[in-house]
Coordinates of C-alpha atoms in Angstrom, one line a residue:
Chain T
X1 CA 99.3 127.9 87.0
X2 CA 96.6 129.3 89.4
X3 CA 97.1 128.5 93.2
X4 CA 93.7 127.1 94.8
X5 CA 93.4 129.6 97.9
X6 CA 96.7 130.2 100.1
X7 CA 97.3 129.0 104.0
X8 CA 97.5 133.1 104.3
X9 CA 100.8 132.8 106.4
X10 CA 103.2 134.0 103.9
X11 CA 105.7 134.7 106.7
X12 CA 105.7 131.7 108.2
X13 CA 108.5 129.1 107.9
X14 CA 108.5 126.6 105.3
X15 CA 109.0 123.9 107.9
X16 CA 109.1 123.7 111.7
X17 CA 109.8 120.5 113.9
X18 CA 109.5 121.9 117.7
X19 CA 110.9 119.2 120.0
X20 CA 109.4 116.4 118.1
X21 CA 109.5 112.9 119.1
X22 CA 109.0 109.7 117.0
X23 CA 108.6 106.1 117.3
X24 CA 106.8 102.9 115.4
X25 CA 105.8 100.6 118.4
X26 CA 109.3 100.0 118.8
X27 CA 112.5 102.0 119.5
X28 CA 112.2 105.5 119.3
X29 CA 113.6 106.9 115.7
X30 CA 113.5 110.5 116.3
X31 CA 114.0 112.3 119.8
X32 CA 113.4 115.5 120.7
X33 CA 114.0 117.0 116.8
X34 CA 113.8 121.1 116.7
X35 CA 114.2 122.0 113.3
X36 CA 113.3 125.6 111.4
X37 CA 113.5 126.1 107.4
X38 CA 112.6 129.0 106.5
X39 CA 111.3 129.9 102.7
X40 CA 113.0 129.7 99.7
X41 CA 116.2 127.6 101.5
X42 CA 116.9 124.4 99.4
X43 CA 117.7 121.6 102.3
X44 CA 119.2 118.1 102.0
X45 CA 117.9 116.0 105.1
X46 CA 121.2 113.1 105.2
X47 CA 122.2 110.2 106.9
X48 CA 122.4 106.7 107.5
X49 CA 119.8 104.3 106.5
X50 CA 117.1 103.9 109.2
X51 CA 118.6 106.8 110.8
X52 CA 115.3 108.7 110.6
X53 CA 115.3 111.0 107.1
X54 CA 112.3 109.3 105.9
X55 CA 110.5 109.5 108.6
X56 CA 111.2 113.1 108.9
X57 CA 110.0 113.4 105.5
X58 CA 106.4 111.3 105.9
X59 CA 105.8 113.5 109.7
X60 CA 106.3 116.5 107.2
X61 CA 103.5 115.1 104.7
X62 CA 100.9 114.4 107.5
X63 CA 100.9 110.6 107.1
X64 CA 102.0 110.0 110.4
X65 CA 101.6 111.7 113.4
X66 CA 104.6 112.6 116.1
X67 CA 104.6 110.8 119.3
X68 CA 105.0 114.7 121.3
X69 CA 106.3 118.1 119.7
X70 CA 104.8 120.0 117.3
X71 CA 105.1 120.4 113.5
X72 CA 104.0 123.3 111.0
X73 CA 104.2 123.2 107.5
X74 CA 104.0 126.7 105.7
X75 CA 102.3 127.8 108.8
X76 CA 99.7 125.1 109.2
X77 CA 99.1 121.5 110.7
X78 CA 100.7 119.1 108.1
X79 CA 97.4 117.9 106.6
X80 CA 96.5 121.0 106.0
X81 CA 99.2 122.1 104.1
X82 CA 99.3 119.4 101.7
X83 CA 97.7 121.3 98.8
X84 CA 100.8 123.2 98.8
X85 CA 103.3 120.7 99.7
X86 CA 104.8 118.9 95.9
X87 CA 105.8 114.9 97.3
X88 CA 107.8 113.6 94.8
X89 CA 108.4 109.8 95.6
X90 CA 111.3 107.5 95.0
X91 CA 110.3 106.1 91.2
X92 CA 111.5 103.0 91.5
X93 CA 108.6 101.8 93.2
X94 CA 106.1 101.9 90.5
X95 CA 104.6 98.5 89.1
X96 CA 106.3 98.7 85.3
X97 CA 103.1 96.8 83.8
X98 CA 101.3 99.8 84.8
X99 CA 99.2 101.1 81.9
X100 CA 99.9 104.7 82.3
X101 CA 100.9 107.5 80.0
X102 CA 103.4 110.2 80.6
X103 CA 100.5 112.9 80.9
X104 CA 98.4 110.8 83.2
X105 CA 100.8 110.3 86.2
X106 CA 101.5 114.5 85.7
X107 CA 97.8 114.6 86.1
X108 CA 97.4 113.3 88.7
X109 CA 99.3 116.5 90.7
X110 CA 95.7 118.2 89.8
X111 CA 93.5 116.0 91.7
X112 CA 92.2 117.8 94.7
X113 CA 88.9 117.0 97.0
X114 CA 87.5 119.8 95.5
X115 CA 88.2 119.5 91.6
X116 CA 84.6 118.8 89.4
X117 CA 84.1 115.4 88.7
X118 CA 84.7 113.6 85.7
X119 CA 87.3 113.8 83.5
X120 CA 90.3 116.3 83.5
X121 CA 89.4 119.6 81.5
X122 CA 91.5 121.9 79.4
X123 CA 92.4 123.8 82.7
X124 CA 93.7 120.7 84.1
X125 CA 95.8 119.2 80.9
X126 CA 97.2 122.6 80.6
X127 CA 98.5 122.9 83.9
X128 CA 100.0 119.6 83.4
X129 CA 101.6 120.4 80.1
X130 CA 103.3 123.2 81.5
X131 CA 104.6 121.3 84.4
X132 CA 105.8 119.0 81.9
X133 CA 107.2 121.1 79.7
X134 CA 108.9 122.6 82.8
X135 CA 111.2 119.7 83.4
X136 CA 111.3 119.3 79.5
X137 CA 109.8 115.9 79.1
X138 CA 106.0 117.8 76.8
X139 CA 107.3 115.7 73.9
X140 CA 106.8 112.4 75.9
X141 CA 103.4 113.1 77.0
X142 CA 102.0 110.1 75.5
X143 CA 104.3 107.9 75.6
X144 CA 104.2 104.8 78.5
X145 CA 105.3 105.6 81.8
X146 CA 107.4 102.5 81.6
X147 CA 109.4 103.2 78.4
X148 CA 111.1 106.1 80.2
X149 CA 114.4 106.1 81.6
X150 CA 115.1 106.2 85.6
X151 CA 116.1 110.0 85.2
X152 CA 112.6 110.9 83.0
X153 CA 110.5 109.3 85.1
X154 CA 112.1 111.0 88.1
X155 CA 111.6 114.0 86.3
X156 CA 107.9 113.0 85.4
X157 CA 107.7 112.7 89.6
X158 CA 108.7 116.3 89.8
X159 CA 106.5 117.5 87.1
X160 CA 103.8 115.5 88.9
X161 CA 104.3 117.8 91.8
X162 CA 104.5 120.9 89.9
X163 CA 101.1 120.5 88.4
X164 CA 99.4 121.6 91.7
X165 CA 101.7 124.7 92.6
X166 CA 103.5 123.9 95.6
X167 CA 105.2 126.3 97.9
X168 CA 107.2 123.3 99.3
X169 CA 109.1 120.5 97.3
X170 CA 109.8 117.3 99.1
X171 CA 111.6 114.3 97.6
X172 CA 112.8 111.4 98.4
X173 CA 116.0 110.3 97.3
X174 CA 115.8 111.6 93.8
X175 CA 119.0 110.6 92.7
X176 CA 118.6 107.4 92.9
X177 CA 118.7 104.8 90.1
X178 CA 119.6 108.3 87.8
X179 CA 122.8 108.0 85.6
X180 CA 125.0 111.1 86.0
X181 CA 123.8 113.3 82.3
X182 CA 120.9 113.1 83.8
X183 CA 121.8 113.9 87.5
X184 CA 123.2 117.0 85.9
X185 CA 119.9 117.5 84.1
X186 CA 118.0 116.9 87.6
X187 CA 120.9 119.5 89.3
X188 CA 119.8 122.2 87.0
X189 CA 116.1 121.7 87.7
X190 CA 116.2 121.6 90.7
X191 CA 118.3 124.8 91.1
X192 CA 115.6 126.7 88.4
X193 CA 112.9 125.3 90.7
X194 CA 114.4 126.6 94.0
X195 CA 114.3 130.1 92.2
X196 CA 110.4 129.9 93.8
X197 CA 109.6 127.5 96.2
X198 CA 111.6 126.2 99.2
X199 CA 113.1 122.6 98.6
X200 CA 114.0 119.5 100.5
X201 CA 115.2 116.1 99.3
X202 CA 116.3 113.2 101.1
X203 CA 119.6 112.3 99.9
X204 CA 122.7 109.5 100.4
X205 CA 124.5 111.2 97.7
X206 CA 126.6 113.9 99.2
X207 CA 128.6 114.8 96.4
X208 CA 125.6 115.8 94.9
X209 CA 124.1 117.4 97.8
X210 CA 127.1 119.8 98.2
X211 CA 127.2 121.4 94.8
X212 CA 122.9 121.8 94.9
X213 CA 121.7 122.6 98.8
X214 CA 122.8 125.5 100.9
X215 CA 122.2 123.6 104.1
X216 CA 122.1 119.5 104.7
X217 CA 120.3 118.9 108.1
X218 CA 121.9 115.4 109.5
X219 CA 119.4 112.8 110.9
X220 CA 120.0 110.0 112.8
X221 CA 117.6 110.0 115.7
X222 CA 119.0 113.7 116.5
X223 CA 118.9 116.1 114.1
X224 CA 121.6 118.8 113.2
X225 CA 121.5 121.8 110.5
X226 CA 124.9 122.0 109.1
X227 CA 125.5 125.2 106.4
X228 CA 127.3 123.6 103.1
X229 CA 131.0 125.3 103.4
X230 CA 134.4 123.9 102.3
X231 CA 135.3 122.6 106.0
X232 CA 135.6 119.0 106.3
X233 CA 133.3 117.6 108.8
X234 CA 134.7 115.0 110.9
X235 CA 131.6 113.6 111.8
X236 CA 130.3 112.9 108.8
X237 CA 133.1 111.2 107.9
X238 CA 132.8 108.8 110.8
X239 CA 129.4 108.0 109.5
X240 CA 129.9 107.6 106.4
X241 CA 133.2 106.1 106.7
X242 CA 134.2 108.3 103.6
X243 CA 136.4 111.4 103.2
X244 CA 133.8 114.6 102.9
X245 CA 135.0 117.6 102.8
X246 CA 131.8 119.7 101.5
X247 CA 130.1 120.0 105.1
X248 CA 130.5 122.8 107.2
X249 CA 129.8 122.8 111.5
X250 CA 127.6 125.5 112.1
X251 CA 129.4 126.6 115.3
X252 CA 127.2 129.4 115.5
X253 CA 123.9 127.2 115.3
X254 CA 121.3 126.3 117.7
X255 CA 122.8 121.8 117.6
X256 CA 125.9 122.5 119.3
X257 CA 127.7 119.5 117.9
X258 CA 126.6 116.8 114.9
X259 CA 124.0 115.2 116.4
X260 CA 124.5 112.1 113.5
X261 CA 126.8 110.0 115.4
X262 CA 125.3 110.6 119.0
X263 CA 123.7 107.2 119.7
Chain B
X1 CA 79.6 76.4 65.1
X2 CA 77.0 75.9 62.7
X3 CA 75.3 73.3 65.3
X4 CA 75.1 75.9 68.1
X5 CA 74.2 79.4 65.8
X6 CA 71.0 76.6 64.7
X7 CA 70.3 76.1 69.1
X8 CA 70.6 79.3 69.7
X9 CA 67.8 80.0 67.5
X10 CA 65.9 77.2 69.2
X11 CA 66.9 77.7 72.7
X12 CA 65.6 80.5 74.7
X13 CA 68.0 79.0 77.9
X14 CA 71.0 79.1 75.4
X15 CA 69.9 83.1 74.4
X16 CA 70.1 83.7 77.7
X17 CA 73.4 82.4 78.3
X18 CA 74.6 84.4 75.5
X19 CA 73.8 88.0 76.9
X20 CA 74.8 86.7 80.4
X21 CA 78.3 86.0 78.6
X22 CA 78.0 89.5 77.2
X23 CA 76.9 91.2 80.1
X24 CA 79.5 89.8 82.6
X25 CA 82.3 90.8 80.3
X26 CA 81.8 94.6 81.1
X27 CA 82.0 94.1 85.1
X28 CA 84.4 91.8 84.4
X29 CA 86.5 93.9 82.3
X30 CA 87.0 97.1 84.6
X31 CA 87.1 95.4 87.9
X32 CA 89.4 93.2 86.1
X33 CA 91.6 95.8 85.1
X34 CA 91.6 97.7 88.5
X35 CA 92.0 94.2 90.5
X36 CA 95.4 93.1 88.3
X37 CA 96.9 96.3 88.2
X38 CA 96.6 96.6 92.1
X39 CA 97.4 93.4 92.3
X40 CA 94.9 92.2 94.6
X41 CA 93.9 89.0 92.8
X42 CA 94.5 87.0 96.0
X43 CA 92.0 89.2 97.6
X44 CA 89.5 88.7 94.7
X45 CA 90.1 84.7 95.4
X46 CA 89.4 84.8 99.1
X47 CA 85.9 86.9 98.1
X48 CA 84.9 84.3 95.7
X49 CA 85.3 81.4 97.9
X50 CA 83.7 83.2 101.1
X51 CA 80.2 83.1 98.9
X52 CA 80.2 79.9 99.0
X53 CA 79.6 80.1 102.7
X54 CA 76.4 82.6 101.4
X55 CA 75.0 80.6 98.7
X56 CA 75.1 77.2 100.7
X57 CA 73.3 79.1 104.0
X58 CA 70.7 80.6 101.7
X59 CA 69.6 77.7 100.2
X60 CA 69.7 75.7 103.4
X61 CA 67.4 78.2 104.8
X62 CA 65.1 78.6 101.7
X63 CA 65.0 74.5 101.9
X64 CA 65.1 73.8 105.5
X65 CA 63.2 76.5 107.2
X66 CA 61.0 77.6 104.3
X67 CA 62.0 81.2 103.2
X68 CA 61.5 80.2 100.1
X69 CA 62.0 83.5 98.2
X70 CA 65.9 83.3 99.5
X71 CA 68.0 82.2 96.5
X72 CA 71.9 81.6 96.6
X73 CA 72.5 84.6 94.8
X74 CA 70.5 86.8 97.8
X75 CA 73.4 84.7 100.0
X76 CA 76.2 84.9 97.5
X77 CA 75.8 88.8 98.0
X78 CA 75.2 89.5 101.7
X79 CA 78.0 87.0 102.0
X80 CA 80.5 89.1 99.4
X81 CA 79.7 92.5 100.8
X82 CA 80.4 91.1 104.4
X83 CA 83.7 90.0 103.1
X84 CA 84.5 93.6 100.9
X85 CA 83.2 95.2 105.1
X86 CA 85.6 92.4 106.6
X87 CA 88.8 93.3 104.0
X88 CA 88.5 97.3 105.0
X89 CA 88.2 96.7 108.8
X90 CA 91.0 95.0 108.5
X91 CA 93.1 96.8 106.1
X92 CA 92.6 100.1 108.3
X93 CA 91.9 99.0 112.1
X94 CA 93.6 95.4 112.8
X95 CA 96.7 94.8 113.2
X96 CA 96.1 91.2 111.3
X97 CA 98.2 90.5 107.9
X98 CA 96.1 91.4 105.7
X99 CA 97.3 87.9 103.5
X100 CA 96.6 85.8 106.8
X101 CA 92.8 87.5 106.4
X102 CA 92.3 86.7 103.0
X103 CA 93.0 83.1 103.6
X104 CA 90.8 82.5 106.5
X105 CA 88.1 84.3 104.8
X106 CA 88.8 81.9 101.9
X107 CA 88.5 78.5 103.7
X108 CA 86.2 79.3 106.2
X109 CA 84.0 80.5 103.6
X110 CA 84.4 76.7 101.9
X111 CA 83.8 74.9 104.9
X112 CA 80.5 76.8 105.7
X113 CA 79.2 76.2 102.7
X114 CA 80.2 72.6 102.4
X115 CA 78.2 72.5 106.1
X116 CA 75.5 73.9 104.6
X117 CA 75.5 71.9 101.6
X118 CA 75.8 68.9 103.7
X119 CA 72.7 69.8 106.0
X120 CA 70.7 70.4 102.9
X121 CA 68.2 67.6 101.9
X122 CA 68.5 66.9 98.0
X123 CA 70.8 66.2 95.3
X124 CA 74.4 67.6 95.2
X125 CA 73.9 68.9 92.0
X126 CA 73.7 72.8 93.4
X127 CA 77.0 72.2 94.6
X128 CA 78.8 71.6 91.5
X129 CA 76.9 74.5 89.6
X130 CA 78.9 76.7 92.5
X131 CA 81.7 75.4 92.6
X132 CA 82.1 75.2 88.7
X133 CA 79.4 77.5 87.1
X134 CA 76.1 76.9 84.9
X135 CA 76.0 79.8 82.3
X136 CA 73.2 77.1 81.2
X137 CA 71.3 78.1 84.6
X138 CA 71.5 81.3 84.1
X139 CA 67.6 83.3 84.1
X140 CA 66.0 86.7 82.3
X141 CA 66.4 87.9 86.5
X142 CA 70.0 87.3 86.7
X143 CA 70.6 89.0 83.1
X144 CA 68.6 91.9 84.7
X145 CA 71.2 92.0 88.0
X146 CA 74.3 91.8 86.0
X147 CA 73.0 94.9 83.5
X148 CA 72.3 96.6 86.6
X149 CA 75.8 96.1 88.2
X150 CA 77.4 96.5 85.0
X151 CA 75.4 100.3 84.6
X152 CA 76.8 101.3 87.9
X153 CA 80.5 100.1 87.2
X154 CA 80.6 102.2 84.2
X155 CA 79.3 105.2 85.8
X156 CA 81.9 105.1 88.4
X157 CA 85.1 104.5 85.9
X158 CA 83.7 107.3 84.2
X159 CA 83.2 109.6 86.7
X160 CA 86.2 108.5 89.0
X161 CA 88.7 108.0 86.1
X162 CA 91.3 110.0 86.9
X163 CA 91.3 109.1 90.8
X164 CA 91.2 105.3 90.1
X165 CA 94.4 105.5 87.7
X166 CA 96.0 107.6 90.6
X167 CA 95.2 105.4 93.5
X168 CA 95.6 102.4 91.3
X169 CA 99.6 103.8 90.8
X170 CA 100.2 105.9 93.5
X171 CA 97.4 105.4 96.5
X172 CA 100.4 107.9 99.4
X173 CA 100.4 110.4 96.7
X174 CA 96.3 110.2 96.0
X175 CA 96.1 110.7 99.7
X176 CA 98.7 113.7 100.0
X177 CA 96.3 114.8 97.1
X178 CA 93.3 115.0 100.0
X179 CA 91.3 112.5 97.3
X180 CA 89.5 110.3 100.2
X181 CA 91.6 106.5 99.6
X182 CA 89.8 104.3 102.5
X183 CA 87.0 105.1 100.8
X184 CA 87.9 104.4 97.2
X185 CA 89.2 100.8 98.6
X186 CA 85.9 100.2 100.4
X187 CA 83.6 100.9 97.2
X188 CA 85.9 99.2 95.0
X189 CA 86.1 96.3 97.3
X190 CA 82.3 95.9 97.0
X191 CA 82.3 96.3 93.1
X192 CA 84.8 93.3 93.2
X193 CA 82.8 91.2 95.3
X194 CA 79.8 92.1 93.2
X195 CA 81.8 91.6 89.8
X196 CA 82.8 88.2 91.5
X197 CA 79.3 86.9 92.2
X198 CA 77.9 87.6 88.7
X199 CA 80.9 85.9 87.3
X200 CA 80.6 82.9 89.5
X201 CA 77.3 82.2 88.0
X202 CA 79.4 81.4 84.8
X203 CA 82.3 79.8 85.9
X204 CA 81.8 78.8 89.2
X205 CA 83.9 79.6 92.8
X206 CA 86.9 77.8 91.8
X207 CA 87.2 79.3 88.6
X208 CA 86.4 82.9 88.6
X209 CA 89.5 84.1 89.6
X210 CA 91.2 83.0 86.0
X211 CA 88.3 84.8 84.4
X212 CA 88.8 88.2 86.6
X213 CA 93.1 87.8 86.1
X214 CA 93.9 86.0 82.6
X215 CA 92.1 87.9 79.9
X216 CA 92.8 91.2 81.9
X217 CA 96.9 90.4 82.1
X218 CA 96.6 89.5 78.2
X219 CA 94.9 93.0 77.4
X220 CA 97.1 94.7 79.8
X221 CA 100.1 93.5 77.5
X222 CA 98.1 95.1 74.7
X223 CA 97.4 98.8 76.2
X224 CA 99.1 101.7 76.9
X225 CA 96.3 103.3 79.1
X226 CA 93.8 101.8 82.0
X227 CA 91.0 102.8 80.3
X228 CA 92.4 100.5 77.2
X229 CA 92.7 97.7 79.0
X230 CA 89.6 98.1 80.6
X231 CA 88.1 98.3 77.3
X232 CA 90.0 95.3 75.7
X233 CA 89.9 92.9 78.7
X234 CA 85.8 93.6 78.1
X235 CA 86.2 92.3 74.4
X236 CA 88.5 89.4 75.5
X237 CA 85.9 88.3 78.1
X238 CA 82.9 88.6 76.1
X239 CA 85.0 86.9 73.4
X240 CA 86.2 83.9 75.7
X241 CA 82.5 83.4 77.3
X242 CA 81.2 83.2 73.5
X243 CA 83.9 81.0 72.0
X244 CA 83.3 78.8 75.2
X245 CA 79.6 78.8 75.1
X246 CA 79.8 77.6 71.5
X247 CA 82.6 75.3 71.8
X248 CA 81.3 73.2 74.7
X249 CA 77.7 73.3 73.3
X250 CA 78.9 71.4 70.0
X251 CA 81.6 69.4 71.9
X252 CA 79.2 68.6 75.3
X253 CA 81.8 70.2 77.2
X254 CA 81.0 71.4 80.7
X255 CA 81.3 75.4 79.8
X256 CA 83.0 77.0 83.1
X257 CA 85.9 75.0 82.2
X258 CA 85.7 75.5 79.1
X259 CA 85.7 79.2 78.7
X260 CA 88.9 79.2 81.8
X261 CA 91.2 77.1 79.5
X262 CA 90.2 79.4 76.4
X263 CA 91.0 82.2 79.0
X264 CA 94.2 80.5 79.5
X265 CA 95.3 79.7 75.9
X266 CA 94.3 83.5 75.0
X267 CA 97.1 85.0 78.1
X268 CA 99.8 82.2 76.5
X269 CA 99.5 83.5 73.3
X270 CA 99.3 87.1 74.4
X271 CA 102.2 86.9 77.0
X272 CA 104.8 84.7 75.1
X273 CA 103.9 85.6 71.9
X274 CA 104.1 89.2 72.4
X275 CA 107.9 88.6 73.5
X276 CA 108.4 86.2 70.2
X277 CA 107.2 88.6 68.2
X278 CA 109.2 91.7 70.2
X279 CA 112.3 89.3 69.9
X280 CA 111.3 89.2 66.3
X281 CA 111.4 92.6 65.7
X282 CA 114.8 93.5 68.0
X283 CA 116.2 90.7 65.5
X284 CA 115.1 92.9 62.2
X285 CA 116.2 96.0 63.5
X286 CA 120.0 94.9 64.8

């Protein structure tokens, strides 16, 4: 796949929150967030619902704008990085009636302002294929979106976001509504992708998490970069009122403390 | 049917009628399409009512105040573009619900052209041909606007293709794609309102909205692609304005109606007997 231009900071981080402030005319939802991912790492942002991962996510993609702080993406304002930046949404959220085939939604990761208009060329469909045939779904290229499973069409998402060449992957709870043969087919992906561009996924599912990310940053209004270690974290166990033994402290980090149960 | 293919031999008005039927169906057909799978057929509703605000003021000022080369059609489409201009300011600058808009736009729209209407010496005739079509009324000038309308729609469904299916699905990820989305709402809101005023001239205000939604939800069941249904809710309408021309011609039928509970019958069959017949075939297979 050929990359359209490059941001031309190829040392910059992948992702930088510098005291970063959010709210929606209400109660703030993120305060004072520093936050610094460098290339290549494959992150989890977790938490409780409403506790702010989302958000995180959409201040990352440029649709909303902080409240104070600063944020780069790959070296550049978030809007600006979006050619490089792979979204892969939550699939359950498309209309089933759609009338949409396979190798239309991938498509659709090659639209770009400055594409000729018109239909897609050969450049185009071939990009796609290969991004399809990436997370091994080419053979239902023209088959409905709808007939797939939950797992395919999360799958179709990712391939979606391949098709432009992204430096940064960011989902959004992609193991949602997935049975487990194909988490494990989404776990192997996802590690094959990490191999050349920096990812991070929202995720509730922390047993999943642990075997796939080498860091899970905590959000819930504060934010906290915790390394993925054997420890037991007695935080997150107060949050999520489970056992978890997968999450490490990072004593030596810059938090000083899990900021996921601080009110 | 032998009756009406002998009048339409006879009739120029009836011709005429015809290729209006025709020519609707392709404006009809793609807006259709893009309106259902959006789902903004509420929005499509409030539009077609808020022209009746434009066609009752433009004939009370062609009959009242003399202008006489205003014709409700000249105020059916200042007064749908205002409402496509309305929809977008309010869609990206209020804070108003967007649902809340769409009804105010729909009964204010009413009761300014009932004013009107009321204010205008003559017969109440007019009225009815808005509220419930004429295909009868419709002239050579009119079947010159719709081909017109219909030209551009095609040009921008082919052209735009791809970025209508993507903001149609996905309109976060067509923006995180830089394709410019405020704007894409903003022309398709004014091909809407446009597609809405031709179609009211054949099945009036009240109606239109089960010519824009019914047809298209029965072809949707039939396609596997936007550009199918797009192309098969075209058939279905030019079918449905035919069938209803002819039927309420040899039965002395009033056609708008006529054509809307063909429309209906056709999205019955479609919908339930599509999941008869998928029921059917589950059946044979177990």
């Amino acid at each position: 796949m050929k990359r359209q231009g490059s941001l031309h900071a190829g040392d910059a981080p992948a992702l930088t929150f510098d005291r970063v402030w959010f709210a929606y005319d209400g109660p703030v939802v993120l305060e004072d967030v520093t936050l610094s991912i460098p290339r290549g790492d494959f992150v989890s942002l977790v938490g409780p619902n409403g506790g702010g991962k989302t958000t995180l996510l959409r201040l990352a993609l440029g649709l909303i704008a902080p409240a104070r702080g600063k944020i780069s993406v790959l070296g550049a304002a978030p809007a600006d990085a979006r050619r490089f930046v792979g979204y892969v949404p939550q699939h359950q959220v498309f209309d089933p009636q759609f009338p949409v085939t396979v190798m239309e939604v991938t498509l659709m990761g090659r639209l770009a302002p400055a594409r000729p208009l018109g239909p897609y060329g050969r450049g185009e469909k071939a990009a796609a294929s290969e991004a399809l045939g990436k997370v091994g779904l080419l053979d239902t290229r023209d088959r409905p979106f709808s007939t797939l499973s939950g797992g395919q069409r999360q799958r179709v998402l990712i391939a979606r976001a391949l098709a432009s060449a992204p430096e940064l992957l960011l989902m959004d709870e992609p193991t949602a509504n997935v049975d487990s043969p194909a988490l494990v087919e989404l776990y192997d992906l996802l590690r094959l992708l990490n191999q050349t561009m920096t990812v991070v996924l929202v995720s509730h599912d922390l047993g999943f998490v642990s075997r796939l990310v080498r860091r899970v940053v905590c959000v819930n209004r504060t934010v906290t970069t915790h390394p993925v270690g054997e420890l037991s974290g007695a935080e997150m166990q107060r949050v999520y009122g489970t056992a978890v033994h997968m999450v490490r402290h990072d004593v030596h980090g810059d938090g000083g403390g899990c900021g996921c149960t601080s009110s | 049917m032998h009756e009406f293919l002998t009048a339409l031999g006879d009739f120029a008005f009836l011709r005429c009628a015809l290729a209006g039927g025709l020519l609707v169906s392709v404006a009809g057909g793609i807006v259709g399409s893009l309106v259902v799978t959006r789902r903004l057929t509420a929005l499509a509703g409030g539009i077609a009512h808020f022209i009746l605000g434009g066609m009752g003021g433009a004939r009370y000022l062609s009959k009242v105040h003399g202008i006489e080369w205003l014709s409700p059609l000249h105020g059916a489409l200042a007064a749908a573009l205002l409402a496509a201009v309305i929809m977008t300011f309010v869609r990206l600058h209020a804070k108003e619900r967007e649902d809340t808009m769409i009804g105010a736009l729909w009964a204010l729209g009413m009761a300014a052209g009932v004013l009107f209407i009321w204010r205008t010496p003559g017969y109440n005739e007019d009225l009815m041909a808005y509220l419930f079509g004429d295909i009868l009324l419709m002239s050579t000038g009119d079947l010159v606007v719709i081909a017109i309308l219909d030209a551009i729609i095609l040009a921008v469904a082919f052209v735009f293709y791809g970025q209508l299916v993507a903001v149609c699905f996905d309109e976060e990820f067509a923006r995180l794609r830089g394709l410019p989305v405020d704007l894409f709402y903003f022309v398709f809101l004014c091909l809407t309102a446009l597609t809405v005023v031709v179609l009211v001239t054949v099945v009036g205000v009240v109606m239109v909205i089960a010519l824009l939604t019914l047809p298209v939800a029965a072809a949707g069941r039939c396609s596997t692609r936007l550009w199918q249904m797009m192309a098969l809710s075209t058939v279905f309408i030019a079918g449905l304005t035919t069938l209803g021309l002819a039927v309420s011609y040899d039965a002395n039928l009033p056609t708008g109606a006529t054509i809307v509970m063909l429309a209906g019958a056709l999205y019955v069959v479609v919908t339930f007997g599509g999941k008869a017949l998928a029921r059917v075939r589950v059946r044979a297979r177990g």
